[in-house]
Short mmCIF file of C-alpha atoms in Angstrom, two decimals:
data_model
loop_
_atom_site.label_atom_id
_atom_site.label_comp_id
_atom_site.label_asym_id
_atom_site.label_seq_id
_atom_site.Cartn_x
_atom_site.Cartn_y
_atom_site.Cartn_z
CA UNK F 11 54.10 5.60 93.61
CA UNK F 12 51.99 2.36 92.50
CA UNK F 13 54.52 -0.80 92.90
CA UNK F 14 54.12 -3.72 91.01
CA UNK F 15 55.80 -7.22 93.04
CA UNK F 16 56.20 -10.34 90.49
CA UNK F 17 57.47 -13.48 92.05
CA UNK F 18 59.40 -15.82 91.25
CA UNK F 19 62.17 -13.39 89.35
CA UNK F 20 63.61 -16.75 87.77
CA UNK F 21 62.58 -20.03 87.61
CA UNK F 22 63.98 -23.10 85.86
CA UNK F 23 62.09 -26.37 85.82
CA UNK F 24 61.92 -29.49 83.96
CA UNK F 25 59.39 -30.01 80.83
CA UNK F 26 56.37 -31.34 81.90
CA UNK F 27 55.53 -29.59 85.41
CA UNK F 28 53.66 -26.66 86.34
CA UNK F 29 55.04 -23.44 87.44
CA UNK F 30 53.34 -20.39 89.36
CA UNK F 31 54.02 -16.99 89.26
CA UNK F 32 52.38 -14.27 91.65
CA UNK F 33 51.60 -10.81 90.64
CA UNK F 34 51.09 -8.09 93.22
CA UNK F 35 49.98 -4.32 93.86
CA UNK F 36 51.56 -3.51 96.71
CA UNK F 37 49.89 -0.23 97.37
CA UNK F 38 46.57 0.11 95.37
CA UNK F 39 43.80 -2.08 94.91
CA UNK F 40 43.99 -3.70 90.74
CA UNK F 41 40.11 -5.17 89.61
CA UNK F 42 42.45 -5.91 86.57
CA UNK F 43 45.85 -7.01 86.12
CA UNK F 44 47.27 -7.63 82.39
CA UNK F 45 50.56 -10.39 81.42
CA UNK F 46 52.97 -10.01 78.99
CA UNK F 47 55.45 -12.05 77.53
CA UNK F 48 58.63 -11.37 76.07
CA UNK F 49 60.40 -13.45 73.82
CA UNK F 50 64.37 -12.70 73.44
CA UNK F 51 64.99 -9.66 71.29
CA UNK F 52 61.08 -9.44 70.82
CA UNK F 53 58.50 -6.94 72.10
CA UNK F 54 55.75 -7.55 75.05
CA UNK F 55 53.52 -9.35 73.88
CA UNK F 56 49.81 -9.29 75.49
CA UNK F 57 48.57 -12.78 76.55
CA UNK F 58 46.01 -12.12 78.34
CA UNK F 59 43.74 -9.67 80.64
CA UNK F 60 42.80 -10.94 84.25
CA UNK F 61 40.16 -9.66 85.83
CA UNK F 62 39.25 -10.00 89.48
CA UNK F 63 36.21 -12.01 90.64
CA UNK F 64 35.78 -13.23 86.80
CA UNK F 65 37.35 -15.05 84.22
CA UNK F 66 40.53 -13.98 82.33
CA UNK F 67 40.08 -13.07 78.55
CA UNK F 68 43.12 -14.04 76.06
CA UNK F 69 44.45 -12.54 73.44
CA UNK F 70 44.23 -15.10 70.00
CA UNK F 71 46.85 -17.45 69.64
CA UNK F 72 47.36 -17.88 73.40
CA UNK F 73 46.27 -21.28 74.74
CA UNK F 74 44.08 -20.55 78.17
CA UNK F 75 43.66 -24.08 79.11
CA UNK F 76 47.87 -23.75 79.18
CA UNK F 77 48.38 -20.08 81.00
CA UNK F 78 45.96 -20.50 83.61
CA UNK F 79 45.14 -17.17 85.56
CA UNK F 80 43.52 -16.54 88.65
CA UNK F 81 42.75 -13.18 90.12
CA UNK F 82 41.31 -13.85 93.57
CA UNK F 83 41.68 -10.71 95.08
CA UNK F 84 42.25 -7.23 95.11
CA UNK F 85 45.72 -7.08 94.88
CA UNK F 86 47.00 -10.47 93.63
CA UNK F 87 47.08 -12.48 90.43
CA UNK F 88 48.18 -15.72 89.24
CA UNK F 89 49.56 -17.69 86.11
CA UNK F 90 50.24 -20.80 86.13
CA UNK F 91 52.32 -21.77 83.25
CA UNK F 92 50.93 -26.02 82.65
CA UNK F 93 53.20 -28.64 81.47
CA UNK F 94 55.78 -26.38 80.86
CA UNK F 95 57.52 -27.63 77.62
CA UNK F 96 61.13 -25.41 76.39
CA UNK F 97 59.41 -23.37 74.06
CA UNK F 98 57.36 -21.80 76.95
CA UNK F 99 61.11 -20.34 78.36
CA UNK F 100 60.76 -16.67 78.03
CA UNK F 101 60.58 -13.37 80.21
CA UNK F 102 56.99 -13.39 81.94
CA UNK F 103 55.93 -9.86 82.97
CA UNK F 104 52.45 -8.70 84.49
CA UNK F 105 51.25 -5.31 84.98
CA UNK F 106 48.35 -3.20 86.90
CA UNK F 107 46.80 0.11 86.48
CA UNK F 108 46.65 2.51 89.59
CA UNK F 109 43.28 4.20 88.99
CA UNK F 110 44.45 6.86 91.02
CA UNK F 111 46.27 7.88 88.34
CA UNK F 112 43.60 8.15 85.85
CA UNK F 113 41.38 6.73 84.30
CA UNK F 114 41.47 3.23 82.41
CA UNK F 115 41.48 4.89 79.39
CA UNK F 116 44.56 6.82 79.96
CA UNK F 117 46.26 5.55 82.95
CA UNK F 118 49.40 4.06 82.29
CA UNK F 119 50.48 0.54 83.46
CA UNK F 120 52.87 -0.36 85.84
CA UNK F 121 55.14 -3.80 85.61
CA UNK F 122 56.53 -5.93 87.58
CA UNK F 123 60.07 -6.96 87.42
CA UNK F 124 59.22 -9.62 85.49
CA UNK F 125 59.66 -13.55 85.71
CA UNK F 126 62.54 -15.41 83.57
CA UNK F 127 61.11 -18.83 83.06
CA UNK F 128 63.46 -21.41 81.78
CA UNK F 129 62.23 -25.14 80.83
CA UNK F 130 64.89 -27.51 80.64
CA UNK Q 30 44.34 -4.99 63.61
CA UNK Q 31 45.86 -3.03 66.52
CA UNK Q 32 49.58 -2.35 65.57
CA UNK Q 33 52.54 0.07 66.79
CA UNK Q 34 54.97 0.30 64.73
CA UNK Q 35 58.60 1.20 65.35
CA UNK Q 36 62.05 1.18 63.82
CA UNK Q 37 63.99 -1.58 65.30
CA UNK Q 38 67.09 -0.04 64.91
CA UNK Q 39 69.61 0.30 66.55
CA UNK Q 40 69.85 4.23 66.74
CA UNK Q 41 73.20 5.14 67.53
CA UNK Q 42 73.72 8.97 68.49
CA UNK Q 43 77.24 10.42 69.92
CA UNK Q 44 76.86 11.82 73.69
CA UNK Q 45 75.73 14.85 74.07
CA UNK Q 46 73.34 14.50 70.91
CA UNK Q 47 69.64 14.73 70.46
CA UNK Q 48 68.32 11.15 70.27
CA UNK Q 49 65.33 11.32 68.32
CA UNK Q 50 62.47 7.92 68.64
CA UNK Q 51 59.64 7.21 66.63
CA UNK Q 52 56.26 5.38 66.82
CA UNK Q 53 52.75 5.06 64.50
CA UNK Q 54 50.17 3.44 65.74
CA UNK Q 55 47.33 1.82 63.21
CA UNK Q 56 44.10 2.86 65.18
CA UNK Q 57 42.70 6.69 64.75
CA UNK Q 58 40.67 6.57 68.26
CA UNK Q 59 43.14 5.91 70.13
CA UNK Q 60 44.07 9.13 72.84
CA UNK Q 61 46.37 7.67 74.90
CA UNK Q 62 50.34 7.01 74.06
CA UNK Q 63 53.65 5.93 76.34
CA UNK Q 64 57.30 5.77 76.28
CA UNK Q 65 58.92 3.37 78.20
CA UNK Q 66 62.32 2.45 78.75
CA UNK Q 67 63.83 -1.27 78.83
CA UNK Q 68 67.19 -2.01 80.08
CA UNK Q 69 68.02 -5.95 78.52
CA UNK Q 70 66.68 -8.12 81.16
CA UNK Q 71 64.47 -5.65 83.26
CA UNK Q 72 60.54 -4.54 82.75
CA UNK Q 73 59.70 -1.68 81.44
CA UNK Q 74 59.88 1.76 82.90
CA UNK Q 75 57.93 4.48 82.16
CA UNK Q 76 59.45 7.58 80.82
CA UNK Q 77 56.40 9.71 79.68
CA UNK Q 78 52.71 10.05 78.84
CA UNK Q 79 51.11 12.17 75.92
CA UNK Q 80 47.14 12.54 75.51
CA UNK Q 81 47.34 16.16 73.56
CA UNK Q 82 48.36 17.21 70.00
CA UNK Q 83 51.86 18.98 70.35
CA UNK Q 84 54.88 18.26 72.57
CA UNK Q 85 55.20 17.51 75.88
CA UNK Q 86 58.56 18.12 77.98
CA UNK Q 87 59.86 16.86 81.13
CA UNK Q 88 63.20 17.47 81.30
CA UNK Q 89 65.53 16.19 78.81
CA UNK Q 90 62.42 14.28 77.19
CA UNK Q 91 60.32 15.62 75.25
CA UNK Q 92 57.48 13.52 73.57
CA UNK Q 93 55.97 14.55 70.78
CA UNK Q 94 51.77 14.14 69.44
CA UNK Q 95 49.93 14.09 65.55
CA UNK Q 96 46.80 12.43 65.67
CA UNK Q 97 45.88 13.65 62.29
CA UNK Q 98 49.18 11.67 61.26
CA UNK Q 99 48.78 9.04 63.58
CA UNK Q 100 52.63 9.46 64.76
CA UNK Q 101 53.73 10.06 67.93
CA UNK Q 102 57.92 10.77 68.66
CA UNK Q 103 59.92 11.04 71.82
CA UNK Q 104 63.35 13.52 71.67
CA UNK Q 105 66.09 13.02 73.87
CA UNK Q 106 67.94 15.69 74.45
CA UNK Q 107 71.82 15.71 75.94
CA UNK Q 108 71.80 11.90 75.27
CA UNK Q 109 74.04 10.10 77.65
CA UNK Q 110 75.28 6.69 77.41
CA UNK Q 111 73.20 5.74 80.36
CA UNK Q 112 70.40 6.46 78.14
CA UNK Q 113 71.23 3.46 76.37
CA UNK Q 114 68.28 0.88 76.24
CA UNK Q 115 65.39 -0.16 73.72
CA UNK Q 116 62.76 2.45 74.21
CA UNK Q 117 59.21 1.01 73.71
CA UNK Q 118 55.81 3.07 72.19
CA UNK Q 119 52.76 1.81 73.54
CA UNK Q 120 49.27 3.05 72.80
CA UNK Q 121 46.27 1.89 74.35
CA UNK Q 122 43.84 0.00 72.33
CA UNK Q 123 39.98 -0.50 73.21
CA UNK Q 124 39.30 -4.09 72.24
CA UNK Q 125 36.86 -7.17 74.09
CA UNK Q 126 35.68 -4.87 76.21
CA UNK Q 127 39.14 -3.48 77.95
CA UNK Q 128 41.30 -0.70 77.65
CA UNK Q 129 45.02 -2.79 76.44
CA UNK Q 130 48.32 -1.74 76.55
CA UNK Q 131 49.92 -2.40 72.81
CA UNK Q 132 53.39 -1.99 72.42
CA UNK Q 133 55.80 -1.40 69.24
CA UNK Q 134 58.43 -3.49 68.77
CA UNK Q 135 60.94 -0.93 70.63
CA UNK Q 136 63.81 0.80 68.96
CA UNK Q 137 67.01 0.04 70.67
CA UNK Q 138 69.05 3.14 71.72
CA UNK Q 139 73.15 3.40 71.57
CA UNK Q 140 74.71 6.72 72.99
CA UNK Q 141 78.47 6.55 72.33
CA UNK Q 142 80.72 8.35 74.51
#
């Protein structure tokens, strides 16, 4: 089945510096890769859509000079959380779609394990 | 406005019970609807996919379709506390030119022995 690898699984760092967090289909190729955040107690919430070979598009409210994504390949995608400040702590989880499965219209998405990111 | 809507919950069932989840979703072209399950602190799993009007079973799930009515349900049948966990609806949205994964709010689960 399509696996999803996220890396780092939990992170804590102090306010002000930059963290990255890698994304990875381990068996399929992903042109686009999609990261959530989840807020304690709270649903995923889309942030943003990143697309290989292209810029990412954002969702509204969600700052993209601050969540910087790359997607420089195939199988691998960025975000780089920027001057990490405590209210950026949350659960950071990305996602791909195994076309083999489907179509992008009806293919479901399969996460990572996600990314706890804590800013002290 | 894309939305899913759930009821937060929780839903507390005894073991052995039918568990039964439930979702609307706010855009009529949508054809494609999930269950997945979250355990606190992991991703999300999924548990099923529906594209059709009508139910859908695999095993002790069954997921249920109205597109008229814009609702879609998942029934758990023979609940057991493992199945305890906050069970998200997602629905996939077209909008800025990709197909997005939207997801309710999740309604947390509670099987009681």
């Amino acid at each position: 089945g399509a696996v999803v690898s996220q890396h780092p699984s939990r992170v804590i760092c102090k306010s002000g510096t930059s963290v990255k967090i890698e994304c990875r289909s381990l068996d399929f190729q992903a042109t686009t890769m999609f990261w959530y955040r989840q807020f304690p107690k709270q649903s995923l919430m889309l942030m943003a859509t990143s697309n290989e070979g292209s810029k990412a598009t954002y969702e509204q409210g969600v700052e993209k000079d601050k969540f910087l994504i790359n997607h420089a390949s195939l199988t691998l995608s960025t975000l780089t959380v920027t001057s990490a400040h405590p209210e950026d702590s949350s659960f950071y989880i990305c996602s791909a779609r195994d076309l083999r499965q489907g179509s992008a219209y009806n293919s479901p998405l399969h996460f990572g394990n996600g990314t706890r990111l804590t800013v002290t | 406005q894309k939305e899913v809507e759930q009821n937060s919950g929780p839903l507390s069932v005894p073991e052995g019970a039918i568990a039964s989840l439930n979702c609307t979703y706010s855009d009529r072209v949508s054809q494609s609807f999930f269950w997945y399950r979250q355990y606190s602190g992991k991703s999300p799993e999924l548990i099923m996919s529906i594209y059709s009007n009508g139910d859908k079973e695999d095993g002790r799930f069954t997921a249920q379709l109205n597109k008229a009515s814009q609702y879609v349900s998942l029934l758990i049948r023979d609940s057991q506390p493992s199945d305890s966990a906050t069970y998200l609806c997602a629905v996939i949205f077209f909008s800025g030119g990709y197909n997005k994964l939207i997801f309710g709010a999740g309604t947390r689960l509670a099987v009681h022995p």
